[in-house]
Short mmCIF file of C-alpha atoms in Angstrom, two decimals:
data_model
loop_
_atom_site.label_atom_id
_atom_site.label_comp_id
_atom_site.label_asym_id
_atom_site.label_seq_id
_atom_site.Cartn_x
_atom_site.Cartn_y
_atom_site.Cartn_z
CA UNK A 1 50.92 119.48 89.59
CA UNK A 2 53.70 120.99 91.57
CA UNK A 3 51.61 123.82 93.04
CA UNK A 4 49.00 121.80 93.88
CA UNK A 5 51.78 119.50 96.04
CA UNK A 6 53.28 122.12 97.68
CA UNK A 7 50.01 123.50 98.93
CA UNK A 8 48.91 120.43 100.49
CA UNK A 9 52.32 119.98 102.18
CA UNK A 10 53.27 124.32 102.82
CA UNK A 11 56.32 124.12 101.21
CA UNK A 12 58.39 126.16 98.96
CA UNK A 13 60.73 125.05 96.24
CA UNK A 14 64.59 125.11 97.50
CA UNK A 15 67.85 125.91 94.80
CA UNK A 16 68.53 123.08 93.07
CA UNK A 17 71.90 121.42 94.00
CA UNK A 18 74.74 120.59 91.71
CA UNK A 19 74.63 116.98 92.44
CA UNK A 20 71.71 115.28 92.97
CA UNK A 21 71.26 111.38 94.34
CA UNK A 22 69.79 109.43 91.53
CA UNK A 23 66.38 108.35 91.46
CA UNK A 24 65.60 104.93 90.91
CA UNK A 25 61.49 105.15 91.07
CA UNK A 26 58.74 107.54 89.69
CA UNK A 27 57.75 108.62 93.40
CA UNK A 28 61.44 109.71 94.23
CA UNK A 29 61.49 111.30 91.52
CA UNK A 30 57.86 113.41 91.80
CA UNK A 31 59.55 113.96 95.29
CA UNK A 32 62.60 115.92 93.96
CA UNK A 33 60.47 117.90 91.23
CA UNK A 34 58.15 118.79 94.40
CA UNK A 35 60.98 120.13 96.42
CA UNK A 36 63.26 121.43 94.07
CA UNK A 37 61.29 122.97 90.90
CA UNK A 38 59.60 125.91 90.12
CA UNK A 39 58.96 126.07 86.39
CA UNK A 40 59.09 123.43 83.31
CA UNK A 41 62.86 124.86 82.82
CA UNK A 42 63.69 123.67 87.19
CA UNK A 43 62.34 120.38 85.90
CA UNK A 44 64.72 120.20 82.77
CA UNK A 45 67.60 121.29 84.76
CA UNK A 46 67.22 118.60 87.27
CA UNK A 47 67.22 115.82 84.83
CA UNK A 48 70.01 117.33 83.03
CA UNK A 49 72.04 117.39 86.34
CA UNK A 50 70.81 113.83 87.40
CA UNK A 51 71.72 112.32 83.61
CA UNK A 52 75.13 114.24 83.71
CA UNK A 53 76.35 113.51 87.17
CA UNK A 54 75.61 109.62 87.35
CA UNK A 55 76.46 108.99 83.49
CA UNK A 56 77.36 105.43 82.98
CA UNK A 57 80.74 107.39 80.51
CA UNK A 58 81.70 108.29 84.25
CA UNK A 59 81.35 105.06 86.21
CA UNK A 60 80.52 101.41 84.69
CA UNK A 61 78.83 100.94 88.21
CA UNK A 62 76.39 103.55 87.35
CA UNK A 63 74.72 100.95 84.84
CA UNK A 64 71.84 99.56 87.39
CA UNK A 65 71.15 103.08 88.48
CA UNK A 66 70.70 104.65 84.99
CA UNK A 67 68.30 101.82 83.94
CA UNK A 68 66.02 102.54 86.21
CA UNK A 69 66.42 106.38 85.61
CA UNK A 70 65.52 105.68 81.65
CA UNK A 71 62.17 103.77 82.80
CA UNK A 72 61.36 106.57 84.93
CA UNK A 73 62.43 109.59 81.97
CA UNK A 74 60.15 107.51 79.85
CA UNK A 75 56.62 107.35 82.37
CA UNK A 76 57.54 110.62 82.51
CA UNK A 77 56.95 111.76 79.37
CA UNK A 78 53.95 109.39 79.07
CA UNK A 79 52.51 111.29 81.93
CA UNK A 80 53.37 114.95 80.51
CA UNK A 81 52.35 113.93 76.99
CA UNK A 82 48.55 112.42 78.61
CA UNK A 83 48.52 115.50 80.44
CA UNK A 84 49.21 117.79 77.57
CA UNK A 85 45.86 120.25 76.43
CA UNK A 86 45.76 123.71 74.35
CA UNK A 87 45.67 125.26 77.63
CA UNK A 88 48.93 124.21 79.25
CA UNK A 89 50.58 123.29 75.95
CA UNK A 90 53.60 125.68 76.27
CA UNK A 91 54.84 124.16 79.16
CA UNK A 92 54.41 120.45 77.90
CA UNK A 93 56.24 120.90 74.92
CA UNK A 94 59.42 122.42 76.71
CA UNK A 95 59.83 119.43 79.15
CA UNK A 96 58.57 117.19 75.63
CA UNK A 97 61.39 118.57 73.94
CA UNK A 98 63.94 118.54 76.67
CA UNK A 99 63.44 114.68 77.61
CA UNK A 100 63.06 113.68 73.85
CA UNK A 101 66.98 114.63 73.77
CA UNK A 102 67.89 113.54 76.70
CA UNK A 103 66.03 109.77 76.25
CA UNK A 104 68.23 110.11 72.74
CA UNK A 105 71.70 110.72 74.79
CA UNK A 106 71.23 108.20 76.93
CA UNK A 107 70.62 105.83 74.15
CA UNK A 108 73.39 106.43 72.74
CA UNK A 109 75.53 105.88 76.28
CA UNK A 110 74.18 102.73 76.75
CA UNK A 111 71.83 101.32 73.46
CA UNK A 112 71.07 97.72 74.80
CA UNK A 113 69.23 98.81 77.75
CA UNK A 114 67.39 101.75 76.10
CA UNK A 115 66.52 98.66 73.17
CA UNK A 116 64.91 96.58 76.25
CA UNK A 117 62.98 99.22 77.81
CA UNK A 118 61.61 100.65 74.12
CA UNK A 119 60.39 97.05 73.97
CA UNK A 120 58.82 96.62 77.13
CA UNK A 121 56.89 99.71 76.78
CA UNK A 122 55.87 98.96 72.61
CA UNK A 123 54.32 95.67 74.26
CA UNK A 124 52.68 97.42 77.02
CA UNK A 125 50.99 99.90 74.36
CA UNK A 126 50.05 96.99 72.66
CA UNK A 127 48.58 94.96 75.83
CA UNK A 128 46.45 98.09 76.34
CA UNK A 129 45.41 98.57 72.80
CA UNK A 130 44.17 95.23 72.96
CA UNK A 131 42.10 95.49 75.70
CA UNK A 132 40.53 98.63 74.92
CA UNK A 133 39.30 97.49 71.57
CA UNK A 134 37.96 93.78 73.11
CA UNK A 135 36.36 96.17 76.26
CA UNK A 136 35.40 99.15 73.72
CA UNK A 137 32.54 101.47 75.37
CA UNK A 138 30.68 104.37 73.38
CA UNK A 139 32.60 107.55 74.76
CA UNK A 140 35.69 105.38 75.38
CA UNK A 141 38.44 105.91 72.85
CA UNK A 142 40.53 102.49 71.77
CA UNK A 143 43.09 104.76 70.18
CA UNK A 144 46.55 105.65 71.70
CA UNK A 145 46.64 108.81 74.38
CA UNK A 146 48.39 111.50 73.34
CA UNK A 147 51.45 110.36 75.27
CA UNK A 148 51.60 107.41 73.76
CA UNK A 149 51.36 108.99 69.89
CA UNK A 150 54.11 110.95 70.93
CA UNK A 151 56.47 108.32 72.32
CA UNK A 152 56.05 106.66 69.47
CA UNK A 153 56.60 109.26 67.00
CA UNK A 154 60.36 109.74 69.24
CA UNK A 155 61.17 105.87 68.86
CA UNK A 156 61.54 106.45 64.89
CA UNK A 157 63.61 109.48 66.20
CA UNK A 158 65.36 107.69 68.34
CA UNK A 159 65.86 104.23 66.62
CA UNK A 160 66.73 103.56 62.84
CA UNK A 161 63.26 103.26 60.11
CA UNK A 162 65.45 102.13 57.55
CA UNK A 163 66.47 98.51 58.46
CA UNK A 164 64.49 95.80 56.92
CA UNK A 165 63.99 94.25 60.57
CA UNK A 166 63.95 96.55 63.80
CA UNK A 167 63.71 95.16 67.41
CA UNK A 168 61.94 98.56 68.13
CA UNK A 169 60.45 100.07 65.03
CA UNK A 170 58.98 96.58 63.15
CA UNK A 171 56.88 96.54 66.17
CA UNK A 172 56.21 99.97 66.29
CA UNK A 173 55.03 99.58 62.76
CA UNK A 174 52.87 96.69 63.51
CA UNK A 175 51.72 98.54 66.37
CA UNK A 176 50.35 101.65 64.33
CA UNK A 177 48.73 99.54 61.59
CA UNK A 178 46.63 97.68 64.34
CA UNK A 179 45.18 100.95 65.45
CA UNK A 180 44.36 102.21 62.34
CA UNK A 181 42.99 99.04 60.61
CA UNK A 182 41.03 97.70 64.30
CA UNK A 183 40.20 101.00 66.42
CA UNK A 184 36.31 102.83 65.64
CA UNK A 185 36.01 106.59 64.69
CA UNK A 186 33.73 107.92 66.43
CA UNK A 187 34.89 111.21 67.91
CA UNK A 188 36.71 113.99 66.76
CA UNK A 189 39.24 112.89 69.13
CA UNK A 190 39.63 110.02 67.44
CA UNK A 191 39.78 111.05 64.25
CA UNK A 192 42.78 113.57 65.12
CA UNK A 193 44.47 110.14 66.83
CA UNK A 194 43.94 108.32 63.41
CA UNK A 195 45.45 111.16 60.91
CA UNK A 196 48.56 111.50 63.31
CA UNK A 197 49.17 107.93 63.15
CA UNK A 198 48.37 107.90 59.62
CA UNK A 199 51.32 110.60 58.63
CA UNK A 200 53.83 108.61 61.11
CA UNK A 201 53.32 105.47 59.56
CA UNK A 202 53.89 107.27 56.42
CA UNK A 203 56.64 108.99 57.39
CA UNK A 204 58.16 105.98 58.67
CA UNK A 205 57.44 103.56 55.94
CA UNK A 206 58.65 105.82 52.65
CA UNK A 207 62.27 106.58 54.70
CA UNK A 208 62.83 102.82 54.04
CA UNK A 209 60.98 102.45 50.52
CA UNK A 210 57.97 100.78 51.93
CA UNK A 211 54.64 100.89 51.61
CA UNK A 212 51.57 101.13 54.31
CA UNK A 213 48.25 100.20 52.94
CA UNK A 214 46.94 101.36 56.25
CA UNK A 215 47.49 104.71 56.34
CA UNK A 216 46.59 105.11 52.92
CA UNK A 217 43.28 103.34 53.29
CA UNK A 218 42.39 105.22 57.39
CA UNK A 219 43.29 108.48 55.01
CA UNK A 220 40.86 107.53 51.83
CA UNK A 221 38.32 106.87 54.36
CA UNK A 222 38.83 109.97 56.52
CA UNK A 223 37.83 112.25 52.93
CA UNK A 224 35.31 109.87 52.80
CA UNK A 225 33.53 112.17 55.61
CA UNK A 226 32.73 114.92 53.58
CA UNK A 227 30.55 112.19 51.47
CA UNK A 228 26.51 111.86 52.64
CA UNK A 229 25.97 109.04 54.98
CA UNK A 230 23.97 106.79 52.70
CA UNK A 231 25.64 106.98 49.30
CA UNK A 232 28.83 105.34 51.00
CA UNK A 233 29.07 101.65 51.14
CA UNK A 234 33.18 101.14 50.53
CA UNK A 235 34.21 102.38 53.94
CA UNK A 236 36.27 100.37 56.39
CA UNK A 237 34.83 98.54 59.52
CA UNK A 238 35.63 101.00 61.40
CA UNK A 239 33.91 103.79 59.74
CA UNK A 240 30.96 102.41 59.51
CA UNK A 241 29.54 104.01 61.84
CA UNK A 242 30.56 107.12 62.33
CA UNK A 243 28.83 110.15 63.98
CA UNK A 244 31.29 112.36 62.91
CA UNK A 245 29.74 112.92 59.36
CA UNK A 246 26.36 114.50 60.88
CA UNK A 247 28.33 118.08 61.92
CA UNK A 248 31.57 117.78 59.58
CA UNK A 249 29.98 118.70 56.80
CA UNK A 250 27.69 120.93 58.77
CA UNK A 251 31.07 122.72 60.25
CA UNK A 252 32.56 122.96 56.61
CA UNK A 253 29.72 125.22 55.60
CA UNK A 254 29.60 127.23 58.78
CA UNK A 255 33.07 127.60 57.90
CA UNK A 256 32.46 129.27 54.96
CA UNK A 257 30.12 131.30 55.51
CA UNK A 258 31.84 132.81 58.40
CA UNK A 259 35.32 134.74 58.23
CA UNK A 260 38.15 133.13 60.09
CA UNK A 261 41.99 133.56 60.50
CA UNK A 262 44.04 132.23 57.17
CA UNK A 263 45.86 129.74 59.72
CA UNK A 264 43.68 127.79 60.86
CA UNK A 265 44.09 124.97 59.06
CA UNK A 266 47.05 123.59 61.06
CA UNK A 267 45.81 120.45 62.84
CA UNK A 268 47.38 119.89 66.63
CA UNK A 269 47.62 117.00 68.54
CA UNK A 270 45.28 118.22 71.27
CA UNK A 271 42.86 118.71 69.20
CA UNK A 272 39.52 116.67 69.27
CA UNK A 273 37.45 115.85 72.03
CA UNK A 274 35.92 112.80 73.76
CA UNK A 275 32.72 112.05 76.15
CA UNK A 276 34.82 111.57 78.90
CA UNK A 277 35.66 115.02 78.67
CA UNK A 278 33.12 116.37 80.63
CA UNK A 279 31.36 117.98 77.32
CA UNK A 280 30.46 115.90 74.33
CA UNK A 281 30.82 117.17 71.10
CA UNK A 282 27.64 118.18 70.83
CA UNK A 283 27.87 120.95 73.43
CA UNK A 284 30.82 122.03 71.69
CA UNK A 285 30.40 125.61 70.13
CA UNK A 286 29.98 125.89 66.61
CA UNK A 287 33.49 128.04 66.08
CA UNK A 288 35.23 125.00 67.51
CA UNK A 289 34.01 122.31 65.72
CA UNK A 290 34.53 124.59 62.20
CA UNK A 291 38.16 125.26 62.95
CA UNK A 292 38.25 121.31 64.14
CA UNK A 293 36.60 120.42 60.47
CA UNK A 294 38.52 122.66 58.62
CA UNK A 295 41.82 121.63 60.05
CA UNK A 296 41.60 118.25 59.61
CA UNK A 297 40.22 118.08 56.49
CA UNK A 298 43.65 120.48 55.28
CA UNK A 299 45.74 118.11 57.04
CA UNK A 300 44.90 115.25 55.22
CA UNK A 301 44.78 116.69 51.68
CA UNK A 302 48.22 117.88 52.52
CA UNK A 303 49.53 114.49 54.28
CA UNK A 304 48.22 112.93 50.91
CA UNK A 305 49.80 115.41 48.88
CA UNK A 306 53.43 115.15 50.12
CA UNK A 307 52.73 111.23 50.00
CA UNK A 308 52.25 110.82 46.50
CA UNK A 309 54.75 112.94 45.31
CA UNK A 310 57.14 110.53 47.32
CA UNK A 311 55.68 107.44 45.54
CA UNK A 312 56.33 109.08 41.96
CA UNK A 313 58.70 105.90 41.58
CA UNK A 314 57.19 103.03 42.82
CA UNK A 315 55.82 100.89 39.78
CA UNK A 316 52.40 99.75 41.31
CA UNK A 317 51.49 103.07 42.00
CA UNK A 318 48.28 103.26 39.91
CA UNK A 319 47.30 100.31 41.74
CA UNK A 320 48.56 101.53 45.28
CA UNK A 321 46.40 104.93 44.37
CA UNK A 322 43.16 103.06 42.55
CA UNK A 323 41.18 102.93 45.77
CA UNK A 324 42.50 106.79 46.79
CA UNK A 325 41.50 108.02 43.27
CA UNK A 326 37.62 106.10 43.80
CA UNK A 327 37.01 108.45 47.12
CA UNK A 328 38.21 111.80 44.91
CA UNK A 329 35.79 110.86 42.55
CA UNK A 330 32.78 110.68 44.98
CA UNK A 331 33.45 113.46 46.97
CA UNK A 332 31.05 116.57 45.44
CA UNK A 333 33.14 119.55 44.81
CA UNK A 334 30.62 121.48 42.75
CA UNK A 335 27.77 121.82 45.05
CA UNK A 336 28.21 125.57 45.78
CA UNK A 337 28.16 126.34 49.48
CA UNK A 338 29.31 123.67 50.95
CA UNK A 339 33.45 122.97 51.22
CA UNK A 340 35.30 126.03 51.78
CA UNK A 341 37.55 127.05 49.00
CA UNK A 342 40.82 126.17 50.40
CA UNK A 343 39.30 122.50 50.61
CA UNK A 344 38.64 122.52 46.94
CA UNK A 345 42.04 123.93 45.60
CA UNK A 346 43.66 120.98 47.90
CA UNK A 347 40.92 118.50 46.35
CA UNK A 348 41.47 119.64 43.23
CA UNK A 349 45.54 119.80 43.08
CA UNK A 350 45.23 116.39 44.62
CA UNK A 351 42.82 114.72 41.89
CA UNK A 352 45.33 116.88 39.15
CA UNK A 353 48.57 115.13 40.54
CA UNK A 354 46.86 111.40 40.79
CA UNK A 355 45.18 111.34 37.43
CA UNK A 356 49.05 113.26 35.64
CA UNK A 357 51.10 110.31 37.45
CA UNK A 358 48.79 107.51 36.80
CA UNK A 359 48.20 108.50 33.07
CA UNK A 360 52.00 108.60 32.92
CA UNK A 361 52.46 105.32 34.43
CA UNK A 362 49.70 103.82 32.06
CA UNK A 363 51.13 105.67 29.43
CA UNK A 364 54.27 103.12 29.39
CA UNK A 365 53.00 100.31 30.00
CA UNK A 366 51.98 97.22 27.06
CA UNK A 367 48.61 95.31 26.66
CA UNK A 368 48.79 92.41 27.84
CA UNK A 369 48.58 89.98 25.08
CA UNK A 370 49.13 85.89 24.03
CA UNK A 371 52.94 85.42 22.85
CA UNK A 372 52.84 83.74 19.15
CA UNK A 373 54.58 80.40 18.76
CA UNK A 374 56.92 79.67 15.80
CA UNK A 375 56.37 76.43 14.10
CA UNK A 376 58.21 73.60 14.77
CA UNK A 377 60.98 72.88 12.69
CA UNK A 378 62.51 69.33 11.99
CA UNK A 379 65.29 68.45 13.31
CA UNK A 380 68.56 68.49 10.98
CA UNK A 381 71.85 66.18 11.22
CA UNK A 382 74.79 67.23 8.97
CA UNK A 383 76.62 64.02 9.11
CA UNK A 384 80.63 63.69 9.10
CA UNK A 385 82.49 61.63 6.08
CA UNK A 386 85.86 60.75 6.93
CA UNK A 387 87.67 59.43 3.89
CA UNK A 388 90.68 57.62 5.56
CA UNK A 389 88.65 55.64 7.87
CA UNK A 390 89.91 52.32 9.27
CA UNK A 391 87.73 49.89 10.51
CA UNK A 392 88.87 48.58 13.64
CA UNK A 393 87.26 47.98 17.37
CA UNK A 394 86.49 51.63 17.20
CA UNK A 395 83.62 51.13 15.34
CA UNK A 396 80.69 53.90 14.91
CA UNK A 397 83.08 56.51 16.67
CA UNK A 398 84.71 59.36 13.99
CA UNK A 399 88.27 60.00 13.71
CA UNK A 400 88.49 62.90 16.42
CA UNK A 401 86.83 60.85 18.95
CA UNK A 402 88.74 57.88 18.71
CA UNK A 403 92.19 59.75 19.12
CA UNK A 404 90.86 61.70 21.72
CA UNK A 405 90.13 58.53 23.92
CA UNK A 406 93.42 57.18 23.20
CA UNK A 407 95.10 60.02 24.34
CA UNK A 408 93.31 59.90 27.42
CA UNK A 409 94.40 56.45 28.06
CA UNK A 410 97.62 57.03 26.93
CA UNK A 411 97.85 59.75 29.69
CA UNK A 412 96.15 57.69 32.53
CA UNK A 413 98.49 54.67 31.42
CA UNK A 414 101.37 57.68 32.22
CA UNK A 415 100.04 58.92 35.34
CA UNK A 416 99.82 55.27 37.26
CA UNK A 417 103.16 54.76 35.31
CA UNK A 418 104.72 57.82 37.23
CA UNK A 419 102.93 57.17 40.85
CA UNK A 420 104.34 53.65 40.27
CA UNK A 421 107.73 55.22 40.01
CA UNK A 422 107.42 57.96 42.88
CA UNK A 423 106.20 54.62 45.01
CA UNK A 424 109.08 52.60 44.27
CA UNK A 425 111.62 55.89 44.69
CA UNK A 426 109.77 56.45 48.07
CA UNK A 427 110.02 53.09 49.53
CA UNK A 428 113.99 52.92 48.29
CA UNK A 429 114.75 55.76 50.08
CA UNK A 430 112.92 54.75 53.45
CA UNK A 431 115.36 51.35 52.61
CA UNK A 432 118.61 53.46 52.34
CA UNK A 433 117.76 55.77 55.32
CA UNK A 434 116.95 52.53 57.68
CA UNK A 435 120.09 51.52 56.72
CA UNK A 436 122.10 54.37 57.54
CA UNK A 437 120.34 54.64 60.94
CA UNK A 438 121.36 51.20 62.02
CA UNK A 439 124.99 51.27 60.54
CA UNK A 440 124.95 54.51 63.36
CA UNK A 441 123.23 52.26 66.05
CA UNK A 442 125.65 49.40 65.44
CA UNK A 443 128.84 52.22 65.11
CA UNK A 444 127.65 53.07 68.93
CA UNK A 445 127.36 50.41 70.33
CA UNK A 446 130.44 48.75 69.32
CA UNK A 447 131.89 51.88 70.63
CA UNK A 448 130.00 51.58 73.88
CA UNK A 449 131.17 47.78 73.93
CA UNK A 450 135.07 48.98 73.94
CA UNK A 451 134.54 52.06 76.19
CA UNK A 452 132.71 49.29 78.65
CA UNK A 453 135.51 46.62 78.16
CA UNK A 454 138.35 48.76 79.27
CA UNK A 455 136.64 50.07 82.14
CA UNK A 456 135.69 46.54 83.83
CA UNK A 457 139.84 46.05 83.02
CA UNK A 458 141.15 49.30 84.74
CA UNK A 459 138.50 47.73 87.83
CA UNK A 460 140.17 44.02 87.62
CA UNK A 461 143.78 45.91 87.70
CA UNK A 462 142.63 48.31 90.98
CA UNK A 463 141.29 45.41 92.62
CA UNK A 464 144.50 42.98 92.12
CA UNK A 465 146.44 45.82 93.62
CA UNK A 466 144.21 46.31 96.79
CA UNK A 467 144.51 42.27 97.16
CA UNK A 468 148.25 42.65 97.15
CA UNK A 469 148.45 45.46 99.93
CA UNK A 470 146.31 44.07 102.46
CA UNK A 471 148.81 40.48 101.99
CA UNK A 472 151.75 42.09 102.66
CA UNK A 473 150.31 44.02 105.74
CA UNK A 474 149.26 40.60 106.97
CA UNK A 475 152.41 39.25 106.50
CA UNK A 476 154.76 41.49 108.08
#
């Protein structure tokens, strides 16, 4: 991608600076990878520098700027996660890696907008799962890209799988058992989309004691495959019709008849191929399609393996593994040249386990069986003889009960006695304390009274003497 840009424009990549401006869209962004990087590593070190420099721990003003930076880390690894193949896989999985810790920093800086974003996306996923299984086209696959799978395997690393309700990972849940009970198999591709999601959903699910029907039943169905086409009628919906069984089994024995390396039985997410691939899976050699086979096959046994040895304690598990134990059964192990060995030590260590922890389970519990009931017995009174007994208004009550009552009258005629009492000591009180406020009032006044009094005679005596003055200076 970054070659082919700077081709079409004849530029080189410059150093990358220290401190870079943040962007706040995908195409400033693709602009600054174009200019500045030269490897996955350049592109890791940019966002590194851009998530360092503008971190919301340095300036609370930084908040708008770093939203917008999160939506953009996250299209980003859509878009390196859809571009993702065997051939450039190297590289993917470095940047991968790099922004799966740096989407988990910055959730950690600021957790309520990472929590809105997660959510927006989950429902976008969703929107498009919808349509692609109400629009579904042979050659089309409904299932989740391979960015997508991946993003959602980070949100349980991201976000908690234990709580009992998740803004993030309930729907995430939800999300996965959709695809897995609603979306076809019909490719390879498909199938590959379908165990992945299978094993996160399981992974997710037992962290929090839980249990997912769906991956259990995609998984049973997937071992189904190595089954002939017309002597299975208890597959899902969606495997009804599947092409895939024409060249699995086909593969299996090519397989082993042919020597290949001992690992290549690991299962990658690339793996798989669709119509819109240019080649159909047809035109696909036979030395890819055996490895394919093979690795899927392994990868299930072994998903279903680890799975029940983590459900040793759940008490429906003979029920949970009834339907599991059915497709063991029917899958023909002893038909010589036709599942490679490695298949049949995994089929057979599987069946072993299953059969040891449902006979255990069995093993404890009781027939179920009609409880026995006791005969009715007739009612007995032991009756009370009290020799000293008085007839009086008391009649048909013993000797215990009558006292009893008059005790508690006796103490109810005690209790109104006493509030009686604290009434009438109340109300004396509020008497004696009136009193003493107006013999106070009355002490004042008079007080007042004489303090007035021999004012109003000190101003009769000044104004007799002012009288006398101005007579005399009339006189003389």
């Amino acid at each position: 991608e970054l070659e082919i840009t700077r081709e079409t424009e004849n530029l080189e990549a410059e150093e990358i600076p220290f401190v870079l401006e943040l962007p706040l869209n995908m195409e400033s962004f693709l602009e600054m990878l174009a200019r500045y990087a030269r490897s996955p590593s350049d592109i890791n070190t940019i966002v590194d520098r851009i998530a360092k420099n503008h971190s919301v721990k340095l300036d609370k003003r930084n908040t708008g700027g770093m939203q917008n930076f999160y939506d953009v880390l996250l299209k980003r690894f859509l878009k390196v996660g859809d571009g993702m193949n065997n051939t450039n896989k190297h590289g993917s999985e470095i940047q991968l890696e790099f922004l799966s810790k740096t989407l988990f920093d910055l959730a950690q800086d600021m957790p309520k907008i990472a929590c809105s974003l997660w959510h927006r996306l989950i429902g976008g996923i969703h929107k498009n799962l919808e349509h692609k299984i109400q629009s579904r086209n042979f050659g089309c696959s409904s299932w989740p890209t391979i960015g997508q799978r991946l993003i959602l395997k980070l949100a349980g690393d991201i976000f908690p799988v234990t709580d009992f309700r998740h803004p993030i990972m309930t729907p995430t849940l939800l999300l996965i058992g959709q695809c897995l009970s609603q979306c076809c198999v019909e490719t390879s591709y498909d199938l590959n989309a379908g165990i992945f999601l299978s094993s996160l959903m399981l992974q997710f699910s037992l962290a929090s004691h839980k249990f997912a029907p769906e991956a259990l039943l995609f998984l049973s169905n997937s071992i189904s495959l190595l089954n002939p086409q017309e002597n299975v009628h208890f597959r899902m919906p969606t495997f009804a019709v599947c092409p895939l069984t024409d060249w699995l089994r086909k593969s299996l024995v090519y397989h082993r008849n042919k020597n290949f390396e001992p690992n290549d039985d690991k299962l990658s997410v690339c793996d798989g191929w669709i119509d819109s691939d240019g080649e159909s899976e047809a035109e696909r050699s036979e030395v890819e399609k055996a490895k394919f086979s093979m690795a899927a096959f392994c990868c299930v046994y072994r998903v279903l393996g680890s799975v029940v040895k983590r459900m040793e304690n759940f008490p429906g598990l003979p029920e949970i593994l009834l339907p599991l134990n059915y497709v063991l059964s029917k899958v023909d192990v002893e038909s010589d040249g036709i599942l490679p060995p490695k298949i049949i030590d995994l089929h057979d260590e599987l069946k072993k386990n299953i059969d040891a922890i449902m006979g255990k389970f069995l093993a404890k519990r009781t027939p179920l069986r009609l409880l026995e009931t006791r005969a009715k017995s007739i009612q007995q009174f032991e009756p009370k003889f009290d020799e000293n007994y008085n007839y009086s208004k008391r009649i048909g009550k013993d000797k215990e009960t009558s006292e009893l009552k008059s005790l508690k009258k006796l103490a109810k005629r005690e209790k109104k006695g006493a509030i009686r009492e604290l009434k009438r000591d109340s109300e004396y009180l509020d008497r004696v304390r009136s009193k003493e406020y107006e013999d106070k009032q009355a002490e004042r006044k008079k007080i007042l009274r004489a303090n007035k009094t021999w004012l109003e005679q000190e101003q009769a005596t000044w104004n007799q003497q002012v009288s006398k003055k101005s007579t005399r200076h009339l006189i003389t």
